[in-house]
Amino acid sequence: MLSKSAARTFFLVGTGLCATAFILLTLDTISRVPKQSHEENLTPAVHRGKDLWDSNNCMGCHTLLGEGAYYAPELTRVYDRRGPEFISAMLRDPAAMYPGQRQMTKYGFNEAQIADLVAFFQWIGNIDLNGFPPSPVLASSAAPPIAGAAGGPPDDGRPRVFGQICVACHTVAGRGGNVGPVLDGVGDRRDAAYLNRWLHDPGAVKRGALMPKLPLTEAQIAELITYLSTLRARQVTP
Amino acid sequence: MKYNSQRVAWWFFATCMLLFSLQIIYGFIMAFAHVGLDGLHPWIPFNAARATHTNLLVVWLLAGFMGAAYFIIPEESQRELEWPRLAYVQLAALVIVGVTAIIGFHLNWWEGRKFLEIPRPLDFLVVIDVLLFIANIGMTLWKSERKTTTALVLFFGLLMAALLYLPGMIPTANQTMDSYWRWWVVHLWVEGVWELIMGAILSYLLIKLTGVDREIIEKWLYVIVGLTFLSGILGTGHHYYFIGTPRYWLMIGGTFSALEPLAFLGMAWYGISMAKRGGRAHPNRTALSWTVGCSVLSFVGAGFLGFAHTIPQVNLWTHGTLITAMHGHMAFWGAYGMIVLAVISYTLPLLTGRRLYDAPSATFAFWASNIGMISMTLAFAVAGVTQVVLERRVGMEFLQVQTEIQVHFWGLILAASLFTLGITAFIWNFIQHGKPVGELDTSRDAVEPAVASAPVVAAPSGAE
C-alpha cells in the first residue's frame, strides 16, 4: 500500500516536472506569438485601441478571441464581418444602430478614438487563431448561402456592403437580423427613387423611422439600389 | 475553539455572507437584463454588473479562505496567531479595497480584463494585504513545533495564490500575450493553487468530522494535490487553443485538461469514503453534508462539466458561449463556494458556542441552494447548447439567437430564486448563531484520535 512519503514524493516530483515543462513551453510561446499575431502590424493606434478596449471593460459584455461575457456579440472577426463604417457608426451612437434592442453604453468617443478602436479590431482580425471562429457548417442546410463572413464574393449578387451592414438588421431569404423588416420582395414594393431617398436619410422619408442615417458612400448607395431592386417576390433565390 | 485569536475568523465569515448576498443581487440584475428587463442600464450597465458579480465572488471566497486559515492554522499549530490584531486590520483593508473597486466599476474605473477588472493601483493594495495575511499565518506556523501536512498544504496554497497574482500585471500591447498572462493568474488559481487550499480545508474538516486517522487522510491529500498539479498546470493549455498561441497547445491542453477530472474524482471519492469509514460520528451533520456535498459537486461542476467542453474539437464551437457560464457556475459553487460554507458550518458552533446545526434552516439551506444551483446549471446548459447550434453551427445573427434563448433565462431566474432562498436560510442560521463569544475549549477535539507525531494538549475530556 502507498505510504505517506511515497505520496509526498509523487506530489513533489509530478509538480516539479509539470511546472518545468510549462515554463519551457511558455518561453517557446513568447518567441512564437509575435509572428502568429502579426506584431509587425501592431501600430500605436492598435495599442491605443487596446487601451480603450480595456479601460471601458468592453469584455464585460462582448467576447474577443472568445473571451469575455456573453451578453453582446463576439468581435474577433468584426472588422471583416461589419466593416469599418458600421463599427464607427455603432461606436458613435449604439442606440441609433439597434433601436429598441439590447442596449450598449454610448461612450462618447471622439473620431480619433473610434479610428483607434477600428485599427485594434482590424489587427485582432488578422491573428492566426488555429481555426477559430469556425464557419457555420450547417448554414447551407438551413437556408440559401449568405455572403461569406470572411468577405468572399457574394453568391446572389449582393454588394459587399449589404453583407456587412444591412444584414445586421434585415433578413433576405431567411438569413440576417430581425431588427428591421424582411427585405424579400422589396423590389416590388419600392422603386429606385424611393430607395435612393430612403438610403440617404430614412428620417427624412418617414418621420420617426427607426433606421439610422448610415455612413454610406454614393457608390455604395447605387450598388444597394440595384441589388434591392432585384429582390422580387416571384423570383426564387437559388 | 481553543485559541482566542481564532475568533477573527467569524468576522471574515460575516464579510463572506455580506458580499455573497450582494453577489447574488448583481447576478439577478444580469439575468433580468438577458430577458430584456434592463431598466438599470444607465446606472449599472451589464459590464459593471458582471465585473461586480465575479469580483465579489473572488473577494468573498478569498475572505472565506482567510477566515478558514485563521481558524485552522492556530488549531493545527497549537498556538495563538502571531499577530491577532493584524488580522482585523487586514480584513478591514481587504473590505475597503474591495468596496472601492466595486464603486469604481460603476464609475467606469477598471482594467477591463476578465476576472482581473480591479484597477491597477488597487492591485498593489491587494498584494500587500494578502502578503500581510501570509506573514501572519506563516509566522504562526513557523514558530510552532507542530507543522501538519494539512497546515503546510494550506499555507503553500495561499502563498502561491498571492505570488500567482503577479503575472497578471505584466504589461503588454499584444492582446494574445495579455490573455496568456491573464490565464496564468485565473487558471493557475482556480485549477491549481485554490485546489490546494480546498484540499487542505477538506482534509481538516474530514479529520475533524469523521475521526479517520490523520495519517491516512493526509496521505490521500498528497495524492489529490499531486493529481491536481499533474493535470492542472499543463491543463492551462485549454485556454490557449484559440487566442493566437502556437497550435501545440491544442494537443497539450487537450490531453492534460482531460486528466483534470481525476483530481476532482479523487476529491469526491476521498470525501465519500472517509465519511463512510468514520461512521459519521460527529454531531454536526450539516457540516458533514456541506463537506461531502462539496467534494461531489466539485467533481460534477469542475471535473465533469469542465471535461465536457475542454476537448479542442468541442471547444472550437463552445468557446466564448454560455456553455462557459454553465461550467463556471457549478464549478465555483461546488469547489469553492461549498468548501467555504462547509468550513463556516463547522466552525460557527465552535466560535459562537451555540449549536444550531440541527435547525430546520440549516437543512433547508443545504438542499435549496444545491437544487437551485443544479437547476441554474441546467438552464445555462440548455441556453448554451442552443446558442452553439444556432449561432455557431447555423450562423444566425447574435441578437436573433439571444431572442430564441430568452425563455431559458426565465428558467434561470426561477432556479436562482430557489438558490437565493437557500442562501437566505444559511445567512439566517448564521445570524441566529450570534457573535463569536464562545468559550475556549481546552480539550482536544473529542472525535480526533491522538496522533503519535503530535504533542497532545493534556486536558480532561469535555464537550466537543
XYZ file of C-alpha atoms in Angstrom:
702
model
C 0.000 0.000 0.000
C 1.073 3.530 -0.783
C 2.923 5.196 2.062
C 2.643 8.848 3.017
C 6.196 9.610 1.979
C 5.630 7.956 -1.410
C 2.530 10.103 -1.819
C 4.579 13.199 -0.981
C 7.253 12.227 -3.494
C 4.585 11.731 -6.170
C 3.257 15.212 -5.421
C 6.645 16.947 -5.419
C 8.112 15.211 -8.479
C 4.921 15.474 -10.541
C 4.514 19.146 -9.748
C 8.171 19.872 -10.424
C 8.152 18.179 -13.837
C 4.917 19.783 -14.967
C 5.936 23.233 -13.779
C 9.255 22.953 -15.615
C 7.543 21.819 -18.815
C 5.042 24.654 -18.521
C 7.756 27.279 -18.113
C 9.700 25.937 -21.114
C 6.559 25.933 -23.260
C 5.830 29.473 -22.124
C 9.274 30.606 -23.272
C 8.668 28.981 -26.644
C 5.233 30.575 -26.914
C 6.653 34.010 -26.133
C 9.074 33.617 -29.035
C 6.388 32.496 -31.499
C 3.471 34.790 -30.684
C 4.877 37.907 -32.424
C 4.831 36.074 -35.776
C 1.486 34.360 -35.269
C -0.232 37.565 -34.165
C 1.493 39.749 -36.789
C 3.037 42.009 -34.216
C 4.710 43.940 -37.041
C 1.286 45.479 -37.711
C 0.753 46.427 -34.094
C 0.834 50.184 -34.569
C 0.473 52.813 -31.841
C -3.149 53.196 -32.986
C -3.772 49.498 -32.273
C -2.177 49.897 -28.866
C -4.367 52.916 -28.111
C -7.369 50.921 -29.284
C -6.488 48.116 -26.876
C -6.199 50.621 -24.036
C -9.684 51.910 -24.861
C -10.938 48.323 -25.058
C -9.528 47.641 -21.589
C -10.328 50.901 -19.860
C -14.000 50.643 -20.818
C -14.239 46.943 -19.940
C -15.684 46.006 -23.334
C -15.041 42.383 -22.335
C -17.710 42.827 -19.672
C -20.362 42.338 -22.384
C -18.584 41.241 -25.594
C -16.194 38.414 -26.273
C -12.886 38.906 -28.083
C -10.804 35.868 -29.070
C -13.763 34.070 -27.493
C -13.058 35.602 -24.089
C -15.330 37.861 -22.132
C -19.020 37.930 -21.287
C -21.832 36.539 -23.393
C -24.191 39.492 -23.460
C -23.028 41.107 -26.688
C -21.586 39.801 -29.970
C -18.203 38.129 -30.444
C -15.925 40.762 -32.009
C -12.856 38.794 -33.145
C -13.764 38.997 -36.842
C -15.964 42.089 -36.627
C -13.733 44.082 -38.976
C -14.401 41.638 -41.797
C -17.985 40.937 -40.842
C -19.253 44.504 -40.477
C -16.551 46.721 -41.928
C -15.101 49.949 -40.530
C -18.114 52.145 -41.438
C -20.523 50.058 -39.413
C -18.171 49.804 -36.430
C -17.652 53.564 -36.423
C -21.368 54.299 -36.681
C -22.052 51.829 -33.872
C -19.457 53.467 -31.606
C -20.847 56.948 -32.315
C -24.369 56.033 -31.283
C -25.187 52.395 -30.440
C -28.859 53.026 -29.728
C -29.385 54.523 -33.193
C -27.975 51.421 -34.863
C -30.072 48.960 -32.878
C -33.168 50.916 -31.827
C -35.165 49.285 -29.060
C -32.757 46.373 -28.783
C -30.326 45.243 -26.103
C -28.508 48.412 -25.024
C -24.877 49.364 -25.330
C -23.457 52.322 -23.421
C -22.822 55.439 -25.517
C -19.223 56.174 -24.587
C -18.854 59.487 -26.402
C -15.624 58.512 -28.170
C -14.124 61.150 -30.452
C -13.285 60.317 -34.065
C -9.617 59.664 -33.284
C -10.566 57.174 -30.591
C -13.033 55.465 -32.907
C -10.278 55.138 -35.511
C -8.026 53.576 -32.857
C -10.662 51.025 -31.937
C -11.246 50.175 -35.595
C -7.473 49.708 -36.026
C -7.487 47.434 -32.993
C -10.290 45.275 -34.411
C -8.533 45.123 -37.764
C -5.337 43.889 -36.094
C -7.238 41.347 -33.962
C -8.974 40.066 -37.087
C -5.657 39.070 -38.635
C -4.296 36.949 -35.777
C -3.941 33.268 -36.673
C -6.302 31.660 -34.155
C -5.872 27.990 -35.109
C -9.239 27.901 -36.869
C -11.400 29.982 -34.533
C -14.093 31.121 -35.091
C -15.221 28.229 -37.328
C -17.553 28.982 -40.217
C -21.117 27.788 -39.640
C -21.190 24.266 -41.108
C -24.959 23.896 -41.007
C -25.641 27.212 -42.718
C -26.106 25.681 -46.156
C -28.631 23.113 -44.953
C -30.763 25.703 -43.190
C -31.141 28.309 -45.919
C -29.534 29.531 -49.129
C -25.931 30.575 -48.663
C -25.184 34.075 -47.493
C -22.382 36.400 -48.352
C -19.241 34.847 -46.925
C -18.484 36.132 -43.472
C -14.850 36.284 -44.477
C -15.726 38.774 -47.204
C -15.695 36.330 -50.109
C -17.661 37.100 -53.249
C -21.403 37.024 -52.507
C -23.338 34.307 -54.326
C -26.590 36.102 -55.098
C -25.108 39.304 -56.449
C -25.443 41.222 -53.211
C -22.924 44.032 -52.720
C -20.317 43.604 -50.002
C -21.772 46.498 -48.034
C -25.127 44.698 -47.860
C -23.470 41.620 -46.380
C -21.692 43.768 -43.804
C -24.148 46.426 -42.735
C -27.701 45.665 -43.865
C -27.862 42.030 -42.726
C -27.187 43.161 -39.179
C -30.861 44.145 -39.035
C -32.591 42.872 -42.181
C -33.285 39.354 -43.418
C -33.139 38.258 -47.038
C -34.032 34.684 -47.985
C -34.166 33.667 -44.356
C -30.736 34.994 -43.431
C -29.950 38.095 -41.408
C -31.095 40.074 -38.395
C -34.614 40.574 -37.061
C -34.407 44.224 -36.015
C -35.758 45.701 -39.247
C -38.321 44.379 -41.747
C -37.633 41.429 -44.060
C -36.393 42.649 -47.459
C -37.591 39.796 -49.667
C -39.744 41.342 -52.371
C -38.702 44.891 -51.547
C -38.104 45.423 -55.255
C -41.852 45.003 -55.829
C -42.817 47.374 -53.052
C -40.372 50.250 -53.586
C -38.976 51.902 -56.703
C -35.411 53.085 -57.185
C -36.230 56.736 -56.435
C -37.782 55.853 -53.081
C -34.869 53.566 -52.162
C -32.479 56.335 -53.095
C -34.151 58.859 -50.788
C -34.543 56.264 -48.035
C -30.912 55.206 -48.060
C -29.717 58.813 -47.963
C -31.792 59.631 -44.885
C -34.572 57.375 -43.594
C -35.750 60.031 -41.147
C -36.450 62.483 -43.966
C -38.702 59.980 -45.765
C -40.603 58.763 -42.755
C -40.747 60.775 -39.580
C -39.579 58.714 -36.622
C -38.073 55.977 -38.760
C -36.099 53.561 -36.614
C -33.382 53.047 -39.211
C -30.430 55.393 -38.712
C -28.805 57.512 -41.370
C -25.912 55.248 -42.324
C -22.423 56.361 -43.388
C -22.833 55.117 -46.977
C -20.959 56.486 -49.981
C -22.830 57.391 -53.197
C -21.285 54.380 -54.907
C -22.492 52.063 -52.156
C -25.992 53.533 -52.311
C -26.098 52.987 -56.070
C -24.993 49.383 -55.605
C -27.610 48.808 -52.953
C -30.432 50.266 -55.064
C -29.510 47.983 -57.941
C -29.410 44.968 -55.658
C -32.585 45.755 -53.718
C -34.495 46.276 -56.958
C -33.731 42.689 -57.924
C -35.368 41.354 -54.767
C -38.772 40.467 -56.170
C -41.307 38.119 -54.691
C -41.778 35.981 -57.788
C -38.074 35.490 -58.218
C -36.871 32.493 -56.245
C -33.361 32.836 -54.959
C -31.456 29.684 -55.819
C -12.455 26.881 19.603
C -9.238 26.521 21.545
C -7.456 29.804 20.903
C -8.666 33.332 21.440
C -7.298 34.628 18.178
C -9.407 32.154 16.207
C -12.344 34.485 16.839
C -11.241 36.725 13.975
C -12.442 34.002 11.606
C -16.035 34.934 12.463
C -15.532 38.461 11.125
C -14.158 37.094 7.878
C -17.141 34.758 7.579
C -19.577 37.578 8.309
C -17.917 39.516 5.476
C -18.455 36.477 3.258
C -22.177 36.482 3.990
C -22.480 40.167 3.195
C -20.524 40.049 -0.063
C -22.206 36.814 -1.146
C -25.646 38.452 -0.774
C -24.509 41.371 -2.872
C -23.097 38.999 -5.484
C -26.479 37.288 -5.827
C -28.233 40.641 -6.297
C -25.886 41.506 -9.169
C -26.496 38.076 -10.651
C -30.204 38.841 -10.789
C -29.512 42.211 -12.450
C -27.712 40.362 -15.248
C -30.301 37.605 -15.573
C -33.070 40.201 -15.936
C -31.007 42.117 -18.491
C -30.811 38.884 -20.505
C -34.600 38.694 -20.719
C -34.793 42.321 -21.816
C -35.525 43.953 -18.452
C -32.519 46.249 -18.370
C -34.030 49.316 -16.731
C -30.929 49.732 -14.549
C -28.686 50.078 -17.612
C -27.961 53.830 -17.233
C -26.612 53.280 -13.699
C -25.477 49.675 -13.719
C -24.625 48.660 -17.292
C -24.113 44.947 -17.886
C -20.319 45.138 -17.795
C -20.428 46.808 -14.362
C -22.846 44.188 -13.066
C -20.702 41.418 -14.469
C -17.428 42.759 -13.045
C -19.114 43.274 -9.678
C -20.629 39.779 -9.713
C -17.348 37.991 -10.443
C -15.107 40.176 -8.287
C -17.425 39.898 -5.302
C -17.180 36.144 -5.747
C -13.394 36.276 -5.708
C -13.299 38.581 -2.692
C -15.788 36.595 -0.610
C -14.060 33.319 -1.441
C -10.696 34.823 -0.501
C -12.233 36.183 2.699
C -13.578 32.691 3.356
C -10.180 31.083 2.744
C -8.537 33.630 5.026
C -11.133 33.084 7.730
C -10.665 29.331 7.393
C -6.890 29.722 7.636
C -7.159 31.940 10.726
C -9.254 29.227 12.338
C -7.337 26.177 11.148
C -3.728 27.349 11.478
C -3.820 28.117 15.239
C -5.591 24.828 15.856
C -3.184 22.792 13.753
C -0.048 24.505 15.016
C -1.414 24.620 18.586
C -0.664 28.241 19.357
C -2.294 31.656 19.099
C -1.970 33.666 15.899
C 1.294 35.582 15.792
C -0.350 38.988 15.358
C -4.065 38.759 16.197
C -4.704 42.487 15.749
C -3.105 42.498 12.321
C -5.764 40.018 11.204
C -8.501 42.584 11.927
C -6.577 45.369 10.193
C -6.010 43.119 7.232
C -9.721 42.278 6.991
C -10.661 45.948 7.128
C -8.137 46.716 4.394
C -9.494 43.915 2.203
C -13.044 45.208 2.569
C -12.026 48.806 1.857
C -10.125 47.820 -1.293
C -12.999 45.617 -2.429
C -15.653 48.254 -1.882
C -13.524 50.927 -3.597
C -13.082 48.651 -6.605
C -16.804 47.959 -6.842
C -17.721 51.632 -6.624
C -15.045 52.237 -9.259
C -16.676 49.726 -11.616
C -19.872 51.765 -11.561
C -17.874 54.876 -12.495
C -16.151 53.143 -15.428
C -12.856 52.768 -13.483
C -11.327 49.377 -14.126
C -8.751 47.393 -16.026
C -11.287 45.614 -18.206
C -9.631 42.216 -18.170
C -11.987 39.373 -17.393
C -11.796 38.439 -13.677
C -8.931 40.913 -13.141
C -11.017 44.057 -13.533
C -9.715 45.647 -10.330
C -7.902 48.888 -11.287
C -4.103 48.678 -11.197
C -3.433 50.895 -8.142
C -5.765 48.675 -6.130
C -3.957 45.562 -7.408
C -0.912 46.580 -5.406
C -3.010 47.097 -2.288
C -4.488 43.617 -2.750
C -0.998 42.130 -2.958
C 0.160 43.971 0.164
C -2.948 42.891 2.020
C -2.513 39.253 1.056
C 1.181 39.365 1.992
C 0.249 40.644 5.466
C -2.123 37.713 5.785
C 0.517 35.247 4.577
C 3.053 36.724 7.001
C 0.628 36.340 9.874
C -0.248 32.694 9.316
C 3.294 31.965 8.116
C 4.851 33.215 11.341
C 2.268 31.354 13.396
C 3.170 28.164 11.605
C 6.917 28.848 11.580
C 7.147 29.323 15.326
C 5.157 26.193 16.036
C 6.736 22.831 16.606
C 3.766 21.072 15.077
C 3.676 21.528 11.323
C 0.970 19.254 9.982
C 0.642 18.369 6.319
C -2.809 19.955 6.275
C -1.457 23.232 7.623
C 1.521 23.222 5.245
C -0.587 22.493 2.166
C -2.979 25.263 3.190
C -0.129 27.692 3.739
C 1.615 26.952 0.452
C -1.683 27.109 -1.420
C -2.301 30.590 -0.052
C 1.295 31.685 -0.645
C 1.225 30.520 -4.251
C -2.130 32.230 -4.755
C -0.521 35.504 -3.683
C 2.537 35.035 -5.927
C 0.499 33.960 -8.947
C -1.398 37.242 -8.785
C 1.735 38.934 -10.119
C 1.908 37.609 -13.734
C -1.416 39.350 -14.339
C 0.395 42.665 -14.092
C 2.948 42.017 -16.838
C 2.419 44.874 -19.312
C 1.935 44.017 -22.989
C 0.384 45.687 -26.023
C -0.390 42.331 -27.603
C -3.881 41.051 -26.793
C -2.690 37.452 -27.203
C 0.031 37.800 -24.586
C -2.318 39.804 -22.395
C -4.654 36.818 -22.412
C -1.758 34.439 -21.976
C -0.638 36.019 -18.696
C -4.182 36.591 -17.516
C -4.757 32.828 -17.517
C -1.591 32.319 -15.524
C -3.470 34.048 -12.748
C -7.008 32.867 -13.321
C -6.392 29.273 -14.360
C -3.484 28.567 -12.042
C -5.614 29.934 -9.237
C -8.839 28.067 -9.755
C -7.465 24.878 -11.281
C -4.210 24.911 -9.349
C -3.436 26.502 -6.025
C -7.030 27.096 -4.976
C -7.490 23.345 -5.179
C -4.599 23.076 -2.723
C -6.475 25.364 -0.362
C -9.701 23.464 -0.955
C -7.993 20.092 -0.468
C -6.401 21.247 2.780
C -9.670 22.598 4.181
C -11.409 19.405 3.083
C -8.781 17.323 4.881
C -9.111 19.387 8.014
C -12.881 19.003 8.013
C -12.689 15.267 7.306
C -10.211 14.779 10.142
C -12.487 16.670 12.497
C -15.800 15.290 11.319
C -15.118 11.648 10.519
C -12.483 10.697 13.027
C -10.476 8.829 10.408
C -6.767 8.715 11.222
C -4.884 11.855 10.227
C -2.074 9.889 8.560
C -4.488 8.251 6.140
C -6.316 11.462 5.287
C -3.112 13.435 4.761
C -1.601 10.708 2.603
C -4.539 10.966 0.222
C -4.334 14.753 0.393
C -0.868 14.456 -1.170
C -2.170 12.159 -3.888
C -5.020 14.531 -4.715
C -2.973 17.721 -4.845
C -0.382 15.751 -6.824
C -3.038 14.853 -9.397
C -4.233 18.458 -9.389
C -0.873 19.848 -10.402
C -0.051 16.972 -12.735
C -3.132 17.811 -14.798
C -3.801 21.420 -13.881
C -0.500 23.133 -14.694
C -0.252 21.980 -18.313
C -4.045 21.970 -18.436
C -3.736 25.769 -18.608
C -3.273 24.981 -22.291
C -7.050 24.677 -22.723
C -7.160 28.466 -22.573
C -4.501 28.704 -25.271
C -6.338 26.943 -28.115
C -7.759 29.927 -29.949
C -6.106 33.120 -28.723
C -3.207 33.302 -31.166
C -0.748 30.992 -29.408
C 1.016 28.061 -31.129
C -1.006 25.077 -32.294
C 0.747 22.589 -29.991
C -1.360 23.912 -27.127
C -4.356 22.136 -28.669
C -2.694 18.803 -28.041
C -1.043 19.618 -24.714
C -4.032 21.464 -23.289
C -6.441 18.831 -24.575
C -4.513 15.918 -23.118
C -3.752 17.347 -19.709
C -7.052 19.078 -19.109
C -8.805 15.806 -19.954
C -6.997 14.467 -16.877
C -8.221 17.298 -14.650
C -11.418 15.480 -13.610
C -9.185 12.827 -11.995
C -8.188 15.205 -9.214
C -11.818 16.087 -8.610
C -12.881 12.463 -8.851
C -10.233 11.740 -6.234
C -11.657 14.535 -4.117
C -15.200 13.104 -4.385
C -14.070 9.571 -3.613
C -11.987 10.954 -0.733
C -14.914 12.787 0.829
C -17.376 9.926 0.497
C -15.100 7.081 1.552
C -13.666 8.924 4.548
C -17.170 9.874 5.672
C -18.239 6.218 5.401
C -15.175 4.899 7.111
C -15.618 7.280 10.016
C -19.210 6.210 10.537
C -20.343 9.837 10.750
C -19.657 10.123 14.446
C -19.714 13.911 14.652
C -22.982 15.539 15.734
C -22.598 18.441 13.277
C -24.102 16.582 10.346
C -24.806 19.796 8.484
C -21.088 20.474 8.232
C -20.545 16.922 7.014
C -23.267 17.390 4.377
C -21.535 20.509 3.079
C -18.151 18.802 3.147
C -19.200 15.681 1.256
C -21.526 17.746 -0.978
C -18.576 19.973 -1.870
C -16.407 17.032 -2.864
C -19.189 15.592 -5.050
C -20.419 18.782 -6.727
C -16.893 19.977 -7.408
C -16.432 16.801 -9.413
C -19.685 17.356 -11.325
C -19.163 21.078 -11.901
C -15.429 21.495 -12.262
C -14.469 17.983 -13.297
C -17.276 16.618 -15.446
C -18.745 19.803 -16.928
C -15.255 21.172 -17.485
C -14.291 17.992 -19.296
C -17.469 18.284 -21.382
C -16.089 21.214 -23.332
C -12.349 21.031 -22.866
C -11.643 18.783 -25.873
C -10.377 21.098 -28.650
C -12.801 19.727 -31.258
C -15.733 20.585 -28.983
C -14.263 23.790 -27.611
C -13.860 25.135 -31.139
C -17.666 25.502 -31.132
C -18.376 26.227 -27.481
C -15.508 28.683 -26.840
C -16.968 32.043 -25.880
C -20.578 30.922 -25.399
C -22.910 30.420 -22.445
C -21.537 26.874 -22.138
C -18.671 28.504 -20.237
C -21.168 30.149 -17.878
C -22.771 26.744 -17.286
C -19.458 25.163 -16.293
C -18.317 28.233 -14.367
C -21.330 28.459 -12.091
C -21.319 24.900 -10.855
C -17.537 24.674 -10.706
C -17.180 27.732 -8.483
C -20.151 26.737 -6.366
C -19.157 23.101 -5.957
C -15.460 23.531 -5.431
C -15.103 26.870 -3.679
C -18.476 28.221 -2.583
C -19.369 24.993 -0.826
C -15.993 24.497 0.870
C -16.297 27.957 2.421
C -19.872 27.258 3.532
C -18.687 23.883 4.873
C -15.968 25.446 6.976
C -18.413 28.090 8.192
C -20.937 25.384 9.148
C -18.269 23.517 11.062
C -16.667 26.456 12.856
C -19.738 28.554 13.651
C -20.944 26.443 16.609
C -17.379 26.428 17.951
C -16.922 30.174 17.508
C -20.240 31.226 18.976
C -20.900 28.434 21.464
C -24.373 27.846 20.009
C -25.189 24.625 18.223
C -27.832 25.310 15.635
C -26.721 22.744 13.101
C -29.899 20.733 13.578
C -32.121 23.766 12.964
C -34.524 23.407 10.009
C -32.896 26.452 8.395
C -29.557 24.616 8.193
C -31.037 21.600 6.397
C -33.193 23.760 4.134
C -30.189 25.930 3.229
C -28.224 22.907 2.050
C -30.926 21.374 -0.124
C -32.496 24.536 -1.538
C -29.206 26.111 -2.547
C -27.870 22.919 -4.108
C -31.022 22.027 -6.022
C -31.227 25.682 -7.062
C -27.665 25.697 -8.354
C -28.081 22.400 -10.225
C -31.199 23.832 -11.891
C -29.347 27.047 -12.771
C -26.644 24.969 -14.385
C -29.266 23.131 -16.439
C -30.799 26.426 -17.581
C -27.371 27.686 -18.679
C -26.728 24.355 -20.396
C -29.901 24.490 -22.492
C -29.320 28.148 -23.364
C -25.667 27.438 -24.143
C -26.260 24.424 -26.372
C -28.979 26.305 -28.256
C -26.633 29.243 -28.725
C -23.856 26.988 -30.016
C -26.151 25.312 -32.549
C -27.925 28.429 -33.814
C -25.082 30.953 -33.730
C -22.006 28.856 -34.368
C -23.312 25.927 -36.417
C -26.188 27.526 -38.338
C -24.765 31.053 -38.424
C -27.761 33.056 -37.181
C -27.296 36.679 -36.079
C -26.274 37.138 -32.436
C -29.297 39.148 -31.343
C -31.707 36.792 -33.069
C -30.230 33.867 -31.159
C -30.487 35.832 -27.917
C -34.235 36.224 -28.519
C -34.516 32.481 -29.122
C -32.840 31.582 -25.821
C -34.536 34.246 -23.707
C -37.001 31.759 -22.241
C -34.174 29.784 -20.653
C -33.165 32.869 -18.731
C -36.617 32.893 -17.132
C -35.807 29.334 -16.123
C -32.511 30.598 -14.775
C -34.263 33.289 -12.739
C -36.639 30.689 -11.278
C -33.780 28.375 -10.334
C -31.762 31.289 -8.949
C -34.724 32.227 -6.751
C -34.647 28.793 -5.139
C -30.882 29.119 -4.719
C -31.389 32.534 -3.102
C -33.940 31.095 -0.659
C -31.363 28.531 0.371
C -28.646 31.114 0.872
C -31.064 33.338 2.775
C -31.699 30.418 5.129
C -27.954 29.915 5.505
C -27.453 33.574 6.386
C -30.439 33.445 8.772
C -28.798 30.491 10.507
C -25.528 32.435 10.605
C -27.236 35.423 12.241
C -29.030 33.162 14.742
C -25.673 31.895 15.945
C -24.805 35.392 17.100
C -21.400 36.885 17.740
C -18.184 34.931 18.460
C -18.489 34.791 22.224
C -17.935 31.051 22.593
C -15.809 29.939 25.490
C -12.411 28.452 24.926
C -12.322 24.702 24.943
C -9.025 23.466 26.232
C -9.609 19.809 25.461
C -8.663 18.118 22.256
C -11.392 17.626 19.752
C -13.307 14.638 21.101
C -13.532 12.930 17.751
C -9.950 13.160 16.619
C -7.825 10.301 17.898
C -4.444 11.205 19.302
C -1.746 11.464 16.684
C 1.531 9.914 17.646
C 3.689 12.553 15.991
C 1.879 15.461 17.573
C 2.168 16.637 21.138
C -1.202 16.269 22.760
C -2.555 19.048 24.915
C -3.389 17.177 28.038
C -6.778 18.084 29.394
C -9.801 16.332 30.754
C -12.298 15.408 28.082
C -15.132 17.836 27.819
C -17.634 18.964 25.295
C -16.591 18.660 21.661
